[in-house]
């Protein structure tokens, strides 16, 4: 029996989730800023993860299917070329596209270790169990962690390892935070390891805005779900119907901004913080989604001690996969 399958067969989920005091501090800081702001990680309770899955199937939301096509075209060649023996995936969610990589590892006879890292424990546990069933012989070691904070990556990975950060989620980080995250990954990488990232590209603004203002209102429900998460976790009394979904492209910083706009003047009670006043039309920024090109990715990579090895956009230049190595 290969070393990895004895070493990595425990199904235990390590719970590194921050205590509520941390959430309370973040919410207090965010809601007292001149532009109220909440971190996008609070979209993702079980319902939020389901709503995001629904977003990925919307006709307007081109990202997920474009990335999937790129992965299907590239992974069967890239994985054997790299000899990948473990996959560490940040923000794994339902691991829909991880299967493309895991299947390429299996075809190459290198099925080893999969480490999905995600903030939603319930989604992660479900996914891990499914994958253990679908890929007999694959060791699955999920880590429940908030990737916007410090989290530990196991040292004893079968190598070469592939660190994957897909879905364009790097776009949800302000550049300094993006560089911190990439630097942390870089520190965990050895010379034979690779970093694989998906990025949403700069393009026609109408096309981008439509992806965040879908006609079925799924993105609006996803946005408002954050208020339900706060009510659930903190006992606040946000009325989701008192806030409207708004998403627009901010061209100076090349990013989508999602906001929840208070439809009336109102006070919201957050236990442990107090009453938060909202003027009519005042908003909470709930997410940024930065759009990139090769130069902006090279800049982020460079600041983190990485360099681009390959750059693979789709023919329509909607989305790109990029691999990085230690510079
Ligand atoms: C988490 C980066 C894939 O920014 O496009 C989808 C989340 N927000 N619709 C994105 C999201 C609104 C998404 N990613």
Short mmCIF file of C-alpha atoms and ligand atoms in Angstrom, two decimals:
data_model
loop_
_atom_site.label_atom_id
_atom_site.label_comp_id
_atom_site.label_asym_id
_atom_site.label_seq_id
_atom_site.Cartn_x
_atom_site.Cartn_y
_atom_site.Cartn_z
CA UNK A 1 0.00 0.00 0.00
CA UNK A 2 1.49 3.38 -0.91
CA UNK A 3 2.58 5.57 1.95
CA UNK A 4 0.04 8.26 1.26
CA UNK A 5 -3.04 6.10 1.64
CA UNK A 6 -2.03 4.99 5.14
CA UNK A 7 -1.01 8.45 6.16
CA UNK A 8 -4.07 10.31 4.97
CA UNK A 9 -7.08 8.10 5.50
CA UNK A 10 -8.59 9.64 8.61
CA UNK A 11 -11.79 11.43 7.70
CA UNK A 12 -11.54 13.95 10.49
CA UNK A 13 -12.41 17.54 9.71
CA UNK A 14 -10.16 20.05 11.40
CA UNK A 15 -12.29 22.93 12.62
CA UNK A 16 -10.35 26.18 12.49
CA UNK A 17 -13.37 28.41 12.14
CA UNK A 18 -13.06 31.69 13.93
CA UNK A 19 -15.12 32.22 17.08
CA UNK A 20 -18.08 34.60 16.95
CA UNK A 21 -16.10 37.29 18.78
CA UNK A 22 -14.00 37.59 15.63
CA UNK A 23 -17.11 37.90 13.47
CA UNK A 24 -18.55 40.47 15.85
CA UNK A 25 -15.36 42.53 15.67
CA UNK A 26 -15.33 42.39 11.86
CA UNK A 27 -18.98 43.33 11.60
CA UNK A 28 -18.56 46.15 14.13
CA UNK A 29 -15.61 47.58 12.20
CA UNK A 30 -17.30 47.14 8.83
CA UNK A 31 -20.58 48.73 9.83
CA UNK A 32 -18.95 51.73 11.49
CA UNK A 33 -16.88 52.69 8.42
CA UNK A 34 -18.07 55.66 6.30
CA UNK A 35 -18.76 53.18 3.48
CA UNK A 36 -20.32 50.30 5.39
CA UNK A 37 -18.73 47.04 4.35
CA UNK A 38 -19.01 43.34 5.20
CA UNK A 39 -16.64 40.55 4.13
CA UNK A 40 -17.97 38.33 1.30
CA UNK A 41 -17.11 35.16 3.26
CA UNK A 42 -20.37 35.77 5.16
CA UNK A 43 -22.39 34.84 2.08
CA UNK A 44 -21.47 31.22 2.52
CA UNK A 45 -23.56 29.38 5.03
CA UNK A 46 -25.16 26.22 3.64
CA UNK A 47 -27.92 28.19 1.91
CA UNK A 48 -25.43 30.73 0.56
CA UNK A 49 -23.29 27.97 -0.90
CA UNK A 50 -26.39 26.51 -2.55
CA UNK A 51 -27.31 29.92 -3.98
CA UNK A 52 -23.80 30.33 -5.33
CA UNK A 53 -24.07 26.91 -6.99
CA UNK A 54 -27.28 28.18 -8.60
CA UNK A 55 -25.46 31.31 -9.81
CA UNK A 56 -22.86 29.16 -11.55
CA UNK A 57 -25.61 27.66 -13.70
CA UNK A 58 -27.19 30.99 -14.75
CA UNK A 59 -27.02 31.90 -18.44
CA UNK A 60 -25.49 35.31 -17.59
CA UNK A 61 -22.79 33.87 -15.35
CA UNK A 62 -20.18 32.78 -17.91
CA UNK A 63 -17.27 32.32 -15.44
CA UNK A 64 -17.87 28.81 -14.15
CA UNK A 65 -18.63 27.12 -17.44
CA UNK A 66 -15.78 28.90 -19.21
CA UNK A 67 -13.33 27.88 -16.51
CA UNK A 68 -14.62 24.31 -16.66
CA UNK A 69 -14.06 24.15 -20.42
CA UNK A 70 -10.53 25.47 -19.92
CA UNK A 71 -9.82 22.88 -17.22
CA UNK A 72 -11.18 20.05 -19.36
CA UNK A 73 -8.99 21.12 -22.25
CA UNK A 74 -5.82 21.56 -20.24
CA UNK A 75 -5.72 19.27 -17.19
CA UNK A 76 -5.40 15.95 -19.06
CA UNK A 77 -2.09 17.28 -20.47
CA UNK A 78 -0.90 19.42 -17.54
CA UNK A 79 -1.32 16.84 -14.75
CA UNK A 80 0.86 14.13 -16.37
CA UNK A 81 3.37 16.80 -17.35
CA UNK A 82 3.67 17.95 -13.73
CA UNK A 83 3.23 14.49 -12.21
CA UNK A 84 0.85 15.99 -9.64
CA UNK A 85 0.36 13.79 -6.56
CA UNK A 86 -1.65 16.09 -4.33
CA UNK A 87 -4.22 18.80 -4.87
CA UNK A 88 -4.75 21.55 -2.33
CA UNK A 89 -7.79 23.56 -3.30
CA UNK A 90 -8.77 26.86 -1.71
CA UNK A 91 -12.47 27.71 -1.55
CA UNK A 92 -13.41 24.27 -2.78
CA UNK A 93 -17.19 24.57 -2.40
CA UNK A 94 -18.87 21.57 -3.98
CA UNK A 95 -15.62 20.61 -5.77
CA UNK A 96 -17.45 20.44 -9.09
CA UNK A 97 -14.37 21.44 -11.11
CA UNK A 98 -11.93 19.72 -8.78
CA UNK A 99 -13.22 16.51 -10.33
CA UNK A 100 -11.65 17.54 -13.63
CA UNK A 101 -8.25 17.72 -11.91
CA UNK A 102 -8.83 14.63 -9.75
CA UNK A 103 -9.88 12.61 -12.81
CA UNK A 104 -6.73 13.69 -14.63
CA UNK A 105 -4.69 12.56 -11.58
CA UNK A 106 -6.48 9.22 -11.58
CA UNK A 107 -5.92 8.69 -15.32
CA UNK A 108 -2.28 9.43 -14.75
CA UNK A 109 -2.18 6.81 -11.97
CA UNK A 110 -1.18 9.43 -9.40
CA UNK A 111 -4.41 9.52 -7.37
CA UNK A 112 -3.05 10.63 -4.01
CA UNK A 113 -4.27 13.34 -1.71
CA UNK A 114 -6.98 15.96 -2.00
CA UNK A 115 -7.11 18.79 0.54
CA UNK A 116 -10.18 20.95 0.01
CA UNK A 117 -10.13 24.14 2.09
CA UNK A 118 -13.40 25.96 2.61
CA UNK A 119 -15.20 28.19 5.09
CA UNK A 120 -18.47 26.20 4.92
CA UNK A 121 -18.06 23.11 7.11
CA UNK A 122 -21.36 21.49 6.15
CA UNK A 123 -20.72 21.82 2.41
CA UNK A 124 -17.16 20.61 2.80
CA UNK A 125 -18.11 17.49 4.76
CA UNK A 126 -20.74 16.58 2.19
CA UNK A 127 -18.27 17.08 -0.65
CA UNK A 128 -15.49 15.13 1.05
CA UNK A 129 -17.74 12.12 1.58
CA UNK A 130 -18.95 12.18 -2.02
CA UNK A 131 -15.40 12.34 -3.35
CA UNK A 132 -14.20 9.47 -1.16
CA UNK A 133 -16.97 7.42 -2.73
CA UNK A 134 -16.28 8.57 -6.30
CA UNK A 135 -12.50 8.21 -6.12
CA UNK A 136 -11.64 5.02 -4.23
CA UNK A 137 -8.01 5.24 -3.14
CA UNK A 138 -8.03 9.02 -2.99
CA UNK A 139 -7.24 10.38 0.48
CA UNK A 140 -9.45 13.39 1.24
CA UNK A 141 -8.38 15.65 4.11
CA UNK A 142 -10.72 18.65 4.26
CA UNK A 143 -9.72 21.75 6.17
CA UNK A 144 -12.42 24.09 7.43
CA UNK A 145 -10.65 27.42 7.36
CA UNK A 146 -11.09 31.05 6.57
CA UNK A 147 -8.59 31.72 3.79
CA UNK A 148 -8.76 35.46 4.49
CA UNK A 149 -7.01 34.67 7.80
CA UNK A 150 -3.90 32.67 8.63
CA UNK A 151 -4.49 28.99 8.08
CA UNK A 152 -2.06 26.12 8.04
CA UNK A 153 -1.27 24.00 5.02
CA UNK A 154 -0.05 20.47 5.83
CA UNK A 155 3.72 20.14 5.30
CA UNK A 156 3.77 16.43 4.54
CA UNK A 157 2.14 16.58 1.12
CA UNK A 158 2.88 14.00 -1.54
CA UNK A 159 4.83 16.01 -4.10
CA UNK A 160 4.63 17.53 -6.64
CA UNK A 161 1.62 19.35 -5.22
CA UNK A 162 -0.80 21.53 -7.13
CA UNK A 163 -2.23 24.48 -5.21
CA UNK A 164 -5.46 25.54 -6.90
CA UNK A 165 -7.46 28.70 -6.39
CA UNK A 166 -10.22 28.58 -8.97
CA UNK A 167 -13.42 30.40 -9.81
CA UNK A 168 -11.91 33.86 -9.95
CA UNK A 169 -12.16 34.14 -6.15
CA UNK A 170 -8.83 36.01 -6.02
CA UNK A 171 -10.97 38.88 -7.39
CA UNK A 172 -12.82 39.09 -4.07
CA UNK A 173 -9.62 40.26 -2.34
CA UNK A 174 -8.34 43.82 -2.22
CA UNK A 175 -4.85 43.75 -3.79
CA UNK A 176 -2.88 43.86 -0.49
CA UNK A 177 -4.93 40.94 0.86
CA UNK A 178 -4.55 39.07 -2.44
CA UNK A 179 -0.77 39.47 -2.21
CA UNK A 180 -0.77 38.24 1.42
CA UNK A 181 -2.72 35.14 0.42
CA UNK A 182 -0.49 34.39 -2.58
CA UNK A 183 2.61 34.91 -0.42
CA UNK A 184 1.31 32.41 2.12
CA UNK A 185 0.77 29.86 -0.65
CA UNK A 186 4.18 30.57 -2.10
CA UNK A 187 5.74 29.89 1.31
CA UNK A 188 4.07 26.45 1.35
CA UNK A 189 5.25 25.59 -2.17
CA UNK A 190 8.39 23.69 -3.03
CA UNK A 191 10.19 24.17 -6.35
CA UNK A 192 8.37 21.30 -8.08
CA UNK A 193 4.92 22.51 -6.96
CA UNK A 194 2.64 24.64 -9.07
CA UNK A 195 -0.05 27.18 -8.37
CA UNK A 196 -3.15 27.11 -10.60
CA UNK A 197 -5.52 30.07 -10.53
CA UNK A 198 -8.67 31.07 -12.39
CA UNK A 199 -9.23 34.76 -13.11
CA UNK A 200 -12.13 36.64 -14.61
CA UNK A 201 -10.91 38.95 -17.36
CA UNK A 202 -11.52 42.62 -18.13
CA UNK A 203 -14.04 42.85 -20.95
CA UNK A 204 -17.16 44.60 -22.14
CA UNK A 205 -18.75 46.18 -19.05
CA UNK A 206 -22.29 45.22 -20.04
CA UNK A 207 -21.29 41.58 -20.15
CA UNK A 208 -19.72 41.75 -16.68
CA UNK A 209 -22.59 43.68 -15.10
CA UNK A 210 -25.16 41.23 -16.49
CA UNK A 211 -23.35 38.39 -14.71
CA UNK A 212 -24.06 40.09 -11.36
CA UNK A 213 -27.61 41.23 -12.17
CA UNK A 214 -29.23 38.04 -13.41
CA UNK A 215 -32.82 38.12 -14.61
CA UNK A 216 -33.94 35.42 -12.15
CA UNK A 217 -32.79 37.38 -9.09
CA UNK A 218 -30.55 34.60 -7.79
CA UNK A 219 -27.63 36.98 -7.23
CA UNK A 220 -29.98 39.34 -5.35
CA UNK A 221 -31.04 36.45 -3.07
CA UNK A 222 -27.38 35.48 -2.63
CA UNK A 223 -26.51 39.06 -1.67
CA UNK A 224 -29.38 39.35 0.83
CA UNK A 225 -28.49 35.97 2.32
CA UNK A 226 -25.60 37.68 4.08
CA UNK A 227 -28.11 39.52 6.28
CA UNK A 228 -29.72 36.19 7.22
CA UNK A 229 -26.27 34.84 8.09
CA UNK A 230 -25.72 37.83 10.39
CA UNK A 231 -29.15 37.37 11.98
CA UNK A 232 -28.42 33.69 12.51
CA UNK A 233 -24.89 34.07 13.86
CA UNK A 234 -25.19 37.32 15.79
CA UNK A 235 -28.91 37.57 16.58
CA UNK A 236 -29.27 40.84 14.67
CA UNK A 237 -32.63 41.95 13.25
CA UNK A 238 -31.84 42.86 9.64
CA UNK A 239 -34.93 42.76 7.44
CA UNK A 240 -33.60 41.45 4.09
CA UNK A 241 -36.61 43.02 2.35
CA UNK A 242 -35.44 46.42 3.58
CA UNK A 243 -32.34 46.20 1.37
CA UNK A 244 -32.07 46.19 -2.42
CA UNK A 245 -29.43 44.35 -4.45
CA UNK A 246 -27.10 46.58 -6.46
CA UNK A 247 -24.10 45.50 -8.55
CA UNK A 248 -22.07 47.78 -10.83
CA UNK A 249 -18.67 47.94 -12.52
CA UNK A 250 -16.18 50.37 -11.01
CA UNK A 251 -13.82 51.06 -13.93
CA UNK A 252 -10.97 52.80 -12.07
CA UNK A 253 -10.18 49.69 -10.03
CA UNK A 254 -11.51 47.27 -12.68
CA UNK A 255 -13.98 45.64 -10.34
CA UNK A 256 -17.59 44.72 -9.77
CA UNK A 257 -18.97 46.03 -6.51
CA UNK A 258 -21.98 44.43 -4.88
CA UNK A 259 -23.98 46.46 -2.41
CA UNK A 260 -27.11 46.10 -0.28
CA UNK A 261 -28.93 49.43 -0.43
CA UNK A 262 -31.24 50.43 2.43
CA UNK A 263 -34.61 51.21 0.84
CA UNK A 264 -35.66 53.42 3.79
CA UNK A 265 -34.16 55.13 6.82
CA UNK A 266 -33.85 52.40 9.45
CA UNK A 267 -32.12 51.23 12.62
CA UNK A 268 -30.84 47.69 12.87
CA UNK A 269 -30.00 46.11 16.22
CA UNK A 270 -26.87 43.98 16.41
CA UNK A 271 -26.41 42.46 19.90
CA UNK A 272 -22.95 43.28 21.21
CA UNK A 273 -22.63 46.25 18.85
CA UNK A 274 -25.78 48.35 19.28
CA UNK A 275 -28.06 50.09 16.83
CA UNK A 276 -26.77 50.71 13.32
CA UNK A 277 -28.36 53.64 11.52
CA UNK A 278 -29.05 53.50 7.79
CA UNK A 279 -30.10 56.55 5.80
CA UNK A 280 -32.42 55.86 2.86
CA UNK A 281 -30.17 54.88 -0.07
CA UNK A 282 -27.17 54.15 2.17
CA UNK A 283 -25.43 50.91 1.30
CA UNK A 284 -23.31 48.10 2.67
CA UNK A 285 -20.62 46.95 0.24
CA UNK A 286 -20.74 43.15 0.46
CA UNK A 287 -18.27 42.16 -2.24
CA UNK A 288 -15.72 43.35 -4.74
CA UNK A 289 -14.85 41.16 -7.71
CA UNK A 290 -11.69 42.45 -9.40
CA UNK A 291 -11.21 41.72 -13.09
CA UNK A 292 -7.76 41.02 -14.45
CA UNK A 293 -5.51 40.79 -17.48
CA UNK A 294 -2.14 39.09 -17.81
CA UNK A 295 -0.26 42.19 -16.67
CA UNK A 296 -2.33 42.65 -13.50
CA UNK A 297 -1.87 38.96 -12.60
CA UNK A 298 1.88 39.21 -13.26
CA UNK A 299 1.95 42.16 -10.88
CA UNK A 300 0.15 40.25 -8.08
CA UNK A 301 2.35 37.19 -8.64
CA UNK A 302 5.53 39.29 -8.68
CA UNK A 303 4.63 40.95 -5.38
CA UNK A 304 4.13 37.48 -3.85
CA UNK A 305 7.39 35.97 -5.14
CA UNK A 306 5.74 33.98 -7.91
CA UNK A 307 6.01 34.19 -11.67
CA UNK A 308 3.56 33.21 -14.39
CA UNK A 309 4.49 29.94 -16.08
CA UNK A 310 1.50 29.67 -18.47
CA UNK A 311 -1.41 31.89 -19.31
CA UNK A 312 -4.47 30.26 -20.90
CA UNK A 313 -7.51 32.43 -21.75
CA UNK A 314 -10.52 31.05 -23.62
CA UNK A 315 -10.93 32.15 -27.28
CA UNK A 316 -13.47 34.83 -26.30
CA UNK A 317 -11.07 36.19 -23.63
CA UNK A 318 -13.71 35.93 -20.92
CA UNK A 319 -11.72 34.02 -18.34
CA UNK A 320 -8.20 32.65 -17.93
CA UNK A 321 -6.35 29.86 -16.17
CA UNK A 322 -2.85 30.74 -15.11
CA UNK A 323 -0.10 28.67 -13.54
CA UNK A 324 2.59 30.07 -11.30
CA UNK A 325 5.89 28.82 -9.91
CA UNK A 326 8.24 30.19 -7.27
CA UNK A 327 10.11 33.10 -8.87
C1 LIG B 1 -16.76 33.75 -5.62
C2 LIG B 1 -15.48 34.99 -7.16
C3 LIG B 1 -16.71 33.19 -7.91
O1 LIG B 1 -17.04 37.25 -7.60
O2 LIG B 1 -17.97 36.29 -9.29
C4 LIG B 1 -20.98 35.53 -7.86
C5 LIG B 1 -18.96 35.29 -6.29
N1 LIG B 1 -20.71 37.03 -6.39
N2 LIG B 1 -21.96 36.41 -8.01
C6 LIG B 1 -17.63 36.31 -8.12
C7 LIG B 1 -20.19 35.92 -6.84
C8 LIG B 1 -21.80 37.31 -7.08
C9 LIG B 1 -17.94 35.06 -7.31
N3 LIG B 1 -16.74 34.29 -6.96
#
